[in-house]
JSON list of C-alpha atoms in Angstrom, two decimals:
[
{"chain": "P", "resi": 1, "resn": "UNK", "atom": "CA", "xyz": [25.77, 43.90, -58.26]},
{"chain": "P", "resi": 2, "resn": "UNK", "atom": "CA", "xyz": [22.34, 44.46, -59.43]},
{"chain": "P", "resi": 3, "resn": "UNK", "atom": "CA", "xyz": [19.40, 42.56, -57.85]},
{"chain": "P", "resi": 4, "resn": "UNK", "atom": "CA", "xyz": [18.09, 39.78, -60.09]},
{"chain": "P", "resi": 5, "resn": "UNK", "atom": "CA", "xyz": [14.28, 40.32, -59.91]},
{"chain": "P", "resi": 6, "resn": "UNK", "atom": "CA", "xyz": [13.73, 37.18, -62.23]},
{"chain": "P", "resi": 7, "resn": "UNK", "atom": "CA", "xyz": [15.37, 35.00, -59.59]},
{"chain": "P", "resi": 8, "resn": "UNK", "atom": "CA", "xyz": [13.47, 36.66, -56.67]},
{"chain": "P", "resi": 9, "resn": "UNK", "atom": "CA", "xyz": [10.26, 35.98, -58.64]},
{"chain": "P", "resi": 10, "resn": "UNK", "atom": "CA", "xyz": [11.15, 32.28, -58.98]},
{"chain": "P", "resi": 11, "resn": "UNK", "atom": "CA", "xyz": [11.93, 31.93, -55.22]},
{"chain": "P", "resi": 12, "resn": "UNK", "atom": "CA", "xyz": [8.53, 33.49, -54.49]},
{"chain": "P", "resi": 13, "resn": "UNK", "atom": "CA", "xyz": [6.57, 31.18, -56.96]},
{"chain": "P", "resi": 14, "resn": "UNK", "atom": "CA", "xyz": [8.43, 28.23, -55.56]},
{"chain": "P", "resi": 15, "resn": "UNK", "atom": "CA", "xyz": [7.56, 29.20, -51.96]},
{"chain": "P", "resi": 16, "resn": "UNK", "atom": "CA", "xyz": [3.85, 29.81, -52.80]},
{"chain": "P", "resi": 17, "resn": "UNK", "atom": "CA", "xyz": [3.63, 26.55, -54.74]},
{"chain": "P", "resi": 18, "resn": "UNK", "atom": "CA", "xyz": [5.43, 24.31, -52.36]},
{"chain": "P", "resi": 19, "resn": "UNK", "atom": "CA", "xyz": [4.28, 25.66, -49.04]},
{"chain": "P", "resi": 20, "resn": "UNK", "atom": "CA", "xyz": [0.95, 24.25, -47.92]},
{"chain": "P", "resi": 21, "resn": "UNK", "atom": "CA", "xyz": [-1.86, 26.84, -47.39]},
{"chain": "P", "resi": 22, "resn": "UNK", "atom": "CA", "xyz": [0.09, 29.82, -48.70]},
{"chain": "P", "resi": 23, "resn": "UNK", "atom": "CA", "xyz": [-1.88, 31.78, -51.16]},
{"chain": "P", "resi": 24, "resn": "UNK", "atom": "CA", "xyz": [0.61, 34.37, -52.08]},
{"chain": "P", "resi": 25, "resn": "UNK", "atom": "CA", "xyz": [3.93, 36.27, -51.35]},
{"chain": "P", "resi": 26, "resn": "UNK", "atom": "CA", "xyz": [5.62, 39.43, -52.20]},
{"chain": "P", "resi": 27, "resn": "UNK", "atom": "CA", "xyz": [8.85, 41.08, -51.61]},
{"chain": "P", "resi": 28, "resn": "UNK", "atom": "CA", "xyz": [8.76, 44.95, -51.32]},
{"chain": "P", "resi": 29, "resn": "UNK", "atom": "CA", "xyz": [11.18, 47.68, -50.46]},
{"chain": "P", "resi": 30, "resn": "UNK", "atom": "CA", "xyz": [10.55, 49.56, -47.18]},
{"chain": "P", "resi": 31, "resn": "UNK", "atom": "CA", "xyz": [9.39, 52.56, -49.38]},
{"chain": "P", "resi": 32, "resn": "UNK", "atom": "CA", "xyz": [6.57, 50.45, -50.87]},
{"chain": "P", "resi": 33, "resn": "UNK", "atom": "CA", "xyz": [7.91, 49.44, -54.24]},
{"chain": "P", "resi": 34, "resn": "UNK", "atom": "CA", "xyz": [7.47, 45.94, -55.31]},
{"chain": "P", "resi": 35, "resn": "UNK", "atom": "CA", "xyz": [10.79, 44.02, -55.92]},
{"chain": "P", "resi": 36, "resn": "UNK", "atom": "CA", "xyz": [8.93, 40.57, -56.88]},
{"chain": "P", "resi": 37, "resn": "UNK", "atom": "CA", "xyz": [5.31, 39.27, -56.09]},
{"chain": "P", "resi": 38, "resn": "UNK", "atom": "CA", "xyz": [3.51, 36.05, -56.63]},
{"chain": "P", "resi": 39, "resn": "UNK", "atom": "CA", "xyz": [0.05, 37.13, -55.58]},
{"chain": "P", "resi": 40, "resn": "UNK", "atom": "CA", "xyz": [-3.54, 35.60, -56.13]},
{"chain": "P", "resi": 41, "resn": "UNK", "atom": "CA", "xyz": [-5.40, 37.04, -59.11]},
{"chain": "P", "resi": 42, "resn": "UNK", "atom": "CA", "xyz": [-6.95, 40.48, -58.75]},
{"chain": "P", "resi": 43, "resn": "UNK", "atom": "CA", "xyz": [-4.35, 41.72, -56.31]},
{"chain": "P", "resi": 44, "resn": "UNK", "atom": "CA", "xyz": [-2.38, 44.78, -57.52]},
{"chain": "P", "resi": 45, "resn": "UNK", "atom": "CA", "xyz": [1.41, 44.24, -56.80]},
{"chain": "P", "resi": 46, "resn": "UNK", "atom": "CA", "xyz": [1.99, 48.09, -56.23]},
{"chain": "P", "resi": 47, "resn": "UNK", "atom": "CA", "xyz": [-1.00, 48.51, -53.91]},
{"chain": "P", "resi": 48, "resn": "UNK", "atom": "CA", "xyz": [-0.07, 45.48, -51.89]},
{"chain": "P", "resi": 49, "resn": "UNK", "atom": "CA", "xyz": [3.53, 46.78, -51.72]},
{"chain": "P", "resi": 50, "resn": "UNK", "atom": "CA", "xyz": [2.49, 50.21, -50.59]},
{"chain": "P", "resi": 51, "resn": "UNK", "atom": "CA", "xyz": [0.14, 48.80, -47.96]},
{"chain": "P", "resi": 52, "resn": "UNK", "atom": "CA", "xyz": [2.90, 46.55, -46.83]},
{"chain": "P", "resi": 53, "resn": "UNK", "atom": "CA", "xyz": [5.42, 49.39, -46.22]},
{"chain": "P", "resi": 54, "resn": "UNK", "atom": "CA", "xyz": [2.76, 51.39, -44.38]},
{"chain": "P", "resi": 55, "resn": "UNK", "atom": "CA", "xyz": [2.12, 48.45, -42.06]},
{"chain": "P", "resi": 56, "resn": "UNK", "atom": "CA", "xyz": [5.88, 48.13, -41.60]},
{"chain": "P", "resi": 57, "resn": "UNK", "atom": "CA", "xyz": [6.32, 51.76, -40.91]},
{"chain": "P", "resi": 58, "resn": "UNK", "atom": "CA", "xyz": [3.43, 51.89, -38.42]},
{"chain": "P", "resi": 59, "resn": "UNK", "atom": "CA", "xyz": [4.55, 48.53, -36.77]},
{"chain": "P", "resi": 60, "resn": "UNK", "atom": "CA", "xyz": [8.19, 50.19, -36.16]},
{"chain": "P", "resi": 61, "resn": "UNK", "atom": "CA", "xyz": [6.68, 53.15, -34.66]},
{"chain": "P", "resi": 62, "resn": "UNK", "atom": "CA", "xyz": [4.55, 51.13, -32.30]},
{"chain": "P", "resi": 63, "resn": "UNK", "atom": "CA", "xyz": [7.34, 48.91, -31.38]},
{"chain": "P", "resi": 64, "resn": "UNK", "atom": "CA", "xyz": [9.50, 52.10, -30.68]},
{"chain": "P", "resi": 65, "resn": "UNK", "atom": "CA", "xyz": [6.79, 53.83, -28.65]},
{"chain": "P", "resi": 66, "resn": "UNK", "atom": "CA", "xyz": [5.86, 50.90, -26.55]},
{"chain": "P", "resi": 67, "resn": "UNK", "atom": "CA", "xyz": [9.52, 50.02, -25.80]},
{"chain": "P", "resi": 68, "resn": "UNK", "atom": "CA", "xyz": [9.43, 46.75, -27.78]},
{"chain": "P", "resi": 69, "resn": "UNK", "atom": "CA", "xyz": [12.51, 47.37, -29.81]},
{"chain": "P", "resi": 70, "resn": "UNK", "atom": "CA", "xyz": [13.07, 46.43, -33.44]},
{"chain": "P", "resi": 71, "resn": "UNK", "atom": "CA", "xyz": [10.18, 44.66, -35.29]},
{"chain": "P", "resi": 72, "resn": "UNK", "atom": "CA", "xyz": [10.85, 41.24, -36.66]},
{"chain": "P", "resi": 73, "resn": "UNK", "atom": "CA", "xyz": [7.45, 40.35, -37.77]},
{"chain": "P", "resi": 74, "resn": "UNK", "atom": "CA", "xyz": [3.93, 41.77, -38.15]},
{"chain": "P", "resi": 75, "resn": "UNK", "atom": "CA", "xyz": [1.20, 39.19, -38.11]},
{"chain": "P", "resi": 76, "resn": "UNK", "atom": "CA", "xyz": [-2.38, 40.08, -39.11]},
{"chain": "P", "resi": 77, "resn": "UNK", "atom": "CA", "xyz": [-5.03, 37.56, -38.47]},
{"chain": "P", "resi": 78, "resn": "UNK", "atom": "CA", "xyz": [-8.42, 37.92, -40.24]},
{"chain": "P", "resi": 79, "resn": "UNK", "atom": "CA", "xyz": [-11.26, 35.29, -40.66]},
{"chain": "P", "resi": 80, "resn": "UNK", "atom": "CA", "xyz": [-10.03, 34.41, -44.15]},
{"chain": "P", "resi": 81, "resn": "UNK", "atom": "CA", "xyz": [-6.44, 33.76, -43.12]},
{"chain": "P", "resi": 82, "resn": "UNK", "atom": "CA", "xyz": [-3.11, 35.57, -42.23]},
{"chain": "P", "resi": 83, "resn": "UNK", "atom": "CA", "xyz": [-1.00, 38.33, -43.63]},
{"chain": "P", "resi": 84, "resn": "UNK", "atom": "CA", "xyz": [2.56, 38.17, -42.21]},
{"chain": "P", "resi": 85, "resn": "UNK", "atom": "CA", "xyz": [5.26, 40.75, -42.87]},
{"chain": "P", "resi": 86, "resn": "UNK", "atom": "CA", "xyz": [8.82, 39.62, -42.04]},
{"chain": "P", "resi": 87, "resn": "UNK", "atom": "CA", "xyz": [11.91, 41.66, -42.37]},
{"chain": "P", "resi": 88, "resn": "UNK", "atom": "CA", "xyz": [14.30, 40.49, -45.12]},
{"chain": "P", "resi": 89, "resn": "UNK", "atom": "CA", "xyz": [17.36, 42.67, -44.37]},
{"chain": "P", "resi": 90, "resn": "UNK", "atom": "CA", "xyz": [17.43, 46.29, -44.46]},
{"chain": "P", "resi": 91, "resn": "UNK", "atom": "CA", "xyz": [16.22, 46.80, -48.06]},
{"chain": "P", "resi": 92, "resn": "UNK", "atom": "CA", "xyz": [13.14, 44.41, -48.26]},
{"chain": "P", "resi": 93, "resn": "UNK", "atom": "CA", "xyz": [10.23, 43.13, -46.46]},
{"chain": "P", "resi": 94, "resn": "UNK", "atom": "CA", "xyz": [8.64, 39.69, -47.12]},
{"chain": "P", "resi": 95, "resn": "UNK", "atom": "CA", "xyz": [4.98, 39.49, -47.23]},
{"chain": "P", "resi": 96, "resn": "UNK", "atom": "CA", "xyz": [3.26, 36.17, -46.89]},
{"chain": "P", "resi": 97, "resn": "UNK", "atom": "CA", "xyz": [-0.54, 35.49, -47.44]},
{"chain": "P", "resi": 98, "resn": "UNK", "atom": "CA", "xyz": [-1.83, 32.28, -46.01]},
{"chain": "P", "resi": 99, "resn": "UNK", "atom": "CA", "xyz": [-5.36, 30.83, -45.58]},
{"chain": "P", "resi": 100, "resn": "UNK", "atom": "CA", "xyz": [-6.79, 30.09, -42.10]},
{"chain": "P", "resi": 101, "resn": "UNK", "atom": "CA", "xyz": [-5.97, 26.35, -42.14]},
{"chain": "P", "resi": 102, "resn": "UNK", "atom": "CA", "xyz": [-2.33, 27.10, -42.14]},
{"chain": "P", "resi": 103, "resn": "UNK", "atom": "CA", "xyz": [-0.36, 25.66, -39.27]},
{"chain": "P", "resi": 104, "resn": "UNK", "atom": "CA", "xyz": [1.31, 28.62, -37.76]},
{"chain": "P", "resi": 105, "resn": "UNK", "atom": "CA", "xyz": [4.58, 26.84, -36.52]},
{"chain": "P", "resi": 106, "resn": "UNK", "atom": "CA", "xyz": [5.18, 25.19, -39.94]},
{"chain": "P", "resi": 107, "resn": "UNK", "atom": "CA", "xyz": [4.42, 28.53, -41.75]},
{"chain": "P", "resi": 108, "resn": "UNK", "atom": "CA", "xyz": [6.95, 30.41, -39.65]},
{"chain": "P", "resi": 109, "resn": "UNK", "atom": "CA", "xyz": [9.49, 27.81, -40.27]},
{"chain": "P", "resi": 110, "resn": "UNK", "atom": "CA", "xyz": [8.96, 27.92, -44.16]},
{"chain": "P", "resi": 111, "resn": "UNK", "atom": "CA", "xyz": [9.07, 31.73, -44.01]},
{"chain": "P", "resi": 112, "resn": "UNK", "atom": "CA", "xyz": [12.42, 31.72, -42.19]},
{"chain": "P", "resi": 113, "resn": "UNK", "atom": "CA", "xyz": [13.74, 29.36, -44.84]},
{"chain": "P", "resi": 114, "resn": "UNK", "atom": "CA", "xyz": [12.49, 31.60, -47.61]},
{"chain": "P", "resi": 115, "resn": "UNK", "atom": "CA", "xyz": [13.87, 34.73, -46.06]},
{"chain": "P", "resi": 116, "resn": "UNK", "atom": "CA", "xyz": [17.46, 33.05, -45.77]},
{"chain": "P", "resi": 117, "resn": "UNK", "atom": "CA", "xyz": [17.20, 32.38, -49.46]},
{"chain": "P", "resi": 118, "resn": "UNK", "atom": "CA", "xyz": [15.96, 35.79, -50.42]},
{"chain": "P", "resi": 119, "resn": "UNK", "atom": "CA", "xyz": [18.60, 37.43, -48.44]},
{"chain": "P", "resi": 120, "resn": "UNK", "atom": "CA", "xyz": [21.32, 35.71, -50.34]},
{"chain": "P", "resi": 121, "resn": "UNK", "atom": "CA", "xyz": [19.84, 36.98, -53.57]},
{"chain": "P", "resi": 122, "resn": "UNK", "atom": "CA", "xyz": [19.61, 40.50, -52.30]},
{"chain": "P", "resi": 123, "resn": "UNK", "atom": "CA", "xyz": [23.27, 40.73, -50.85]}
]
């Protein structure tokens, strides 16, 4: 069965608009190719996807080398907000961009819910 990128895009758009303090989201392959995205204006889907894949690859290497096991999430905190990469099965990575006012507990719960929905579409 083919992946319905239109439905993926709708899920991402709904996640961004319905989740407080979220500025953007993207679903990318581990190879760095965009599947769907709802990113702030001025951000290039392909560039963001490539950087996300590079971060995931490096995170997995660090987890392995430091004996931490498989990586579930990579969390980047900057003074403008957060970038969170979460595994979405073997074939995709979910990137979320949130501003610094985001409540991390609520954000992680919403990400978990979105990942469950996205996994169903990717199956």
